[in-house]
Structures are given as structure tokens and as C-alpha cells.
C-alpha angles and dihedrals in degrees: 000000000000117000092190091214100220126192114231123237114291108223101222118076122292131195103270086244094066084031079060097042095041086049088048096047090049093076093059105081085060092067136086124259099249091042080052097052090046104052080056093053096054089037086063096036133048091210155125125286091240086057098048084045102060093042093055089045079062099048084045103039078228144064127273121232124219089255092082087056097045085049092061090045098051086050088061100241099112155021131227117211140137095012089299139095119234119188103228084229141031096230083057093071084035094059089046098054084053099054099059125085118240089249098047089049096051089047087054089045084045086053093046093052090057087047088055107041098121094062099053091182084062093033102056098054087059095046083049097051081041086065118112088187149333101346108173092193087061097040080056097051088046087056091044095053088048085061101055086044095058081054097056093044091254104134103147077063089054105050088053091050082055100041092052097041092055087059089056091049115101099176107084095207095058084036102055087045090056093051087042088057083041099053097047087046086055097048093053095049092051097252096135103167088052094039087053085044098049104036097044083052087048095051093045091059092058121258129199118261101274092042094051100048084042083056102037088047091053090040094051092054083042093055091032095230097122105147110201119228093013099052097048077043074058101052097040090054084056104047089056086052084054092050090038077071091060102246097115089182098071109035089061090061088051096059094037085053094046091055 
């Protein structure tokens, strides 16, 4: 069962925003257990009742009556249409998220994973947000999802999947090549902060050939230092350093990129 820990209100001034979400988060103690777990539920997932249902029943070990619904919205914290729960404010679902403890809101992501599990383009973000570490099943669903999303032109999607996965990777060399797919994604998408970030992480951890002069290439026009003769002189050394390794196909494209 959930005990959402909440802070009480601290007595100096605060922003009107924390004044909102302290205020908020005062009428939560008032509810029910089960009006309480699903308000986090909702707070951590834009869904369906029957979603938010089935993943409580999985918190619980039992299902959840519309009472606990009715509860929230007669506290005035919500609203019921459609088949769907809305907060009446942002700083609802704010206040919500912050009284919950870590643990107690990776053990609701863990339960709407589960929920979810027919829909695995939902599901992973919630098994993502469930891990405690490094957690390589996840990091592969996450690629996995960044692929489906390619597919569907969502690369914005799919630069977050990598990016993810790559924080749930403990192995550096796997991790360094998924913020090396990453940080190509983001600079050609124009993302050129995230693409230096990425990319400068990708190459400390240590990349294959291929994979390092692609990020050194991207990295030199990032930093504008691209130096004209003795950079391509660079590129080509180490494309024959790529086709030293005996894989001819990519260290053509290595020198064609570099020039």
C-alpha cells in the first residue's frame, strides 16, 4: 500500500507556484489509500481508466472501485470524462509527484508497465523510469523502441529512447556506442548542445574506428575548429585504420564523410 510521505508547510514565503502545490498537496492526507495511489498513477501517466485501473490492481493485489475516483474528484482535484482523469491544475499532478517517495513512484511506473504491457511504445518508458540502475533488458527495449520510432519519422522519440537507454547501459563500450547513435541523431536534427554533449561523452568512453572519426568529424564542425588539409589528412589516416580492420565498406564512407 502507498503512504504518499508529504512535507508540511513551511511557514516563510514561498514562489506562488510551491504556495499552489503545498496548498494542493495539503488535501491529500484527507483521502483514502487507494484515492491516493491512484491519483499517482494518473499524475505519472496521461491514460485511460481502464489503464490506471489495472495498474493499481497491481500496486493493491486487488481492484480499485470507483469510490477512490469519486474521492479525488470531490476533493476537487480532478475531474472524471470520457472514460479518463484530468488534475484541474498542473501543479495538482505537481504536488502529487512530490508527495510521493522515489521508491513508491518507481514501484507505480513498475505497475504501469505491466498495465501496459500490450502496447510496448507506452510500456518501456515506464519500465525505464521502474529501473533502480543499469538495467541492459530495458536499455534494449529502449533501442528497440528508437527503432520503431525511426520508422515512423519520430526522431525526436528516438533520440530520447537512445539517449535513455544509454543511461541504463553499464557496459562503457555499449554505452559509449548508444551516445555515439545519439549524438549523430542530434546533430542532424540541429540539436547542436546535445549533439557536443553526447558525442564528447561517446568518444571518452572509448568508440571503434568508424564510430570515433564519424565523432571526431561531427565534433570538429561542432567546436569549428575544422582545419582544412590536416583534418581530412586526419580522417583518411583513420579510415585506413577502419579498413586496416578488414571491413572495406565502411572505411570508404569515412573518408567520403570527412571530405
Amino acid at each position: 500500500e502507498l503512504q504518499l510521505d508529504l512535507q508540511s508547510v513551511p511557514s516563510e514565503p514561498l514562489p506562488l507556484t510551491s504556495r499552489l502545490e503545498h496548498a494542493f498537496a495539503s488535501r491529500l492526507p484527507d483521502l483514502g489509500a487507494d484515492a491516493r495511489m491512484l491519483l499517482l498513477l494518473a499524475a505519472l501517466h496521461d491514460g485511460e481508466l481502464p489503464e490506471l485501473n489495472r495498474a493499481a490492481a497491481e500496486l493493491s493485489g486487488g481492484a480499485v472501485g470507483l469510490a477512490a475516483w469519486t474521492q479525488a474528484t470531490e476533493a476537487g482535484l480532478g475531474t472524471l470524462a470520457g472514460g479518463s482523469f484530468r488534475f484541474r491544475h498542473p501543479l495538482i499532478r505537481s504536488a502529487v509527484e512530490r508527495a510521493a517517495t522515489a521508491e513508491e513512484r518507481r514501484q507505480a511506473h513498475a505497475a504501469l508497465a505491466k498495465a501496459l504491457a500490450a502496447d510496448s511504445d507506452r510500456a518501456v518508458w515506464h519500465l525505464a523510469a521502474a529501473a533502480a540502475g543499469p538495467d541492459e533488458e530495458v536499455a534494449l527495449a529502449l533501442d528497440a523502441a528508437a527503432d520503431r520510432a525511426r520508422l515512423r519519422g519520430g526522431r525526436d522519440i528516438e533520440l530520447e529512447a537512445l539517449e535513455r537507454a544509454a543511461d541504463l547501459t553499464s557496459d562503457s563500450g555499449a554505452r559509449g556506442l548508444r551516445l555515439h547513435r545519439a549524438g549523430v541523431l542530434a546533430f542532424e536534427l540541429g540539436r547542436s548542445n546535445e549533439s557536443l554533449r553526447l558525442l564528447t561523452e561517446a568518444r571518452e568512453l572509448g568508440l571503434p574506428p568508424y564510430e570515433r572519426a564519424e565523432a571526431s568529424l561531427h565534433l570538429e564542425v561542432l567546436a569549428g575548429t575544422w582545419s582544412g588539409a590536416a583534418t581530412v589528412r586526419g580522417f583518411v589516416r583513420a579510415a585506413q585504420e577502419i579498413a586496416e580492420t578488414g571491413d572495406d565498406r565502411i572505411a570508404k564512407p569515412a573518408v567520403i564523410d570527412a571530405c
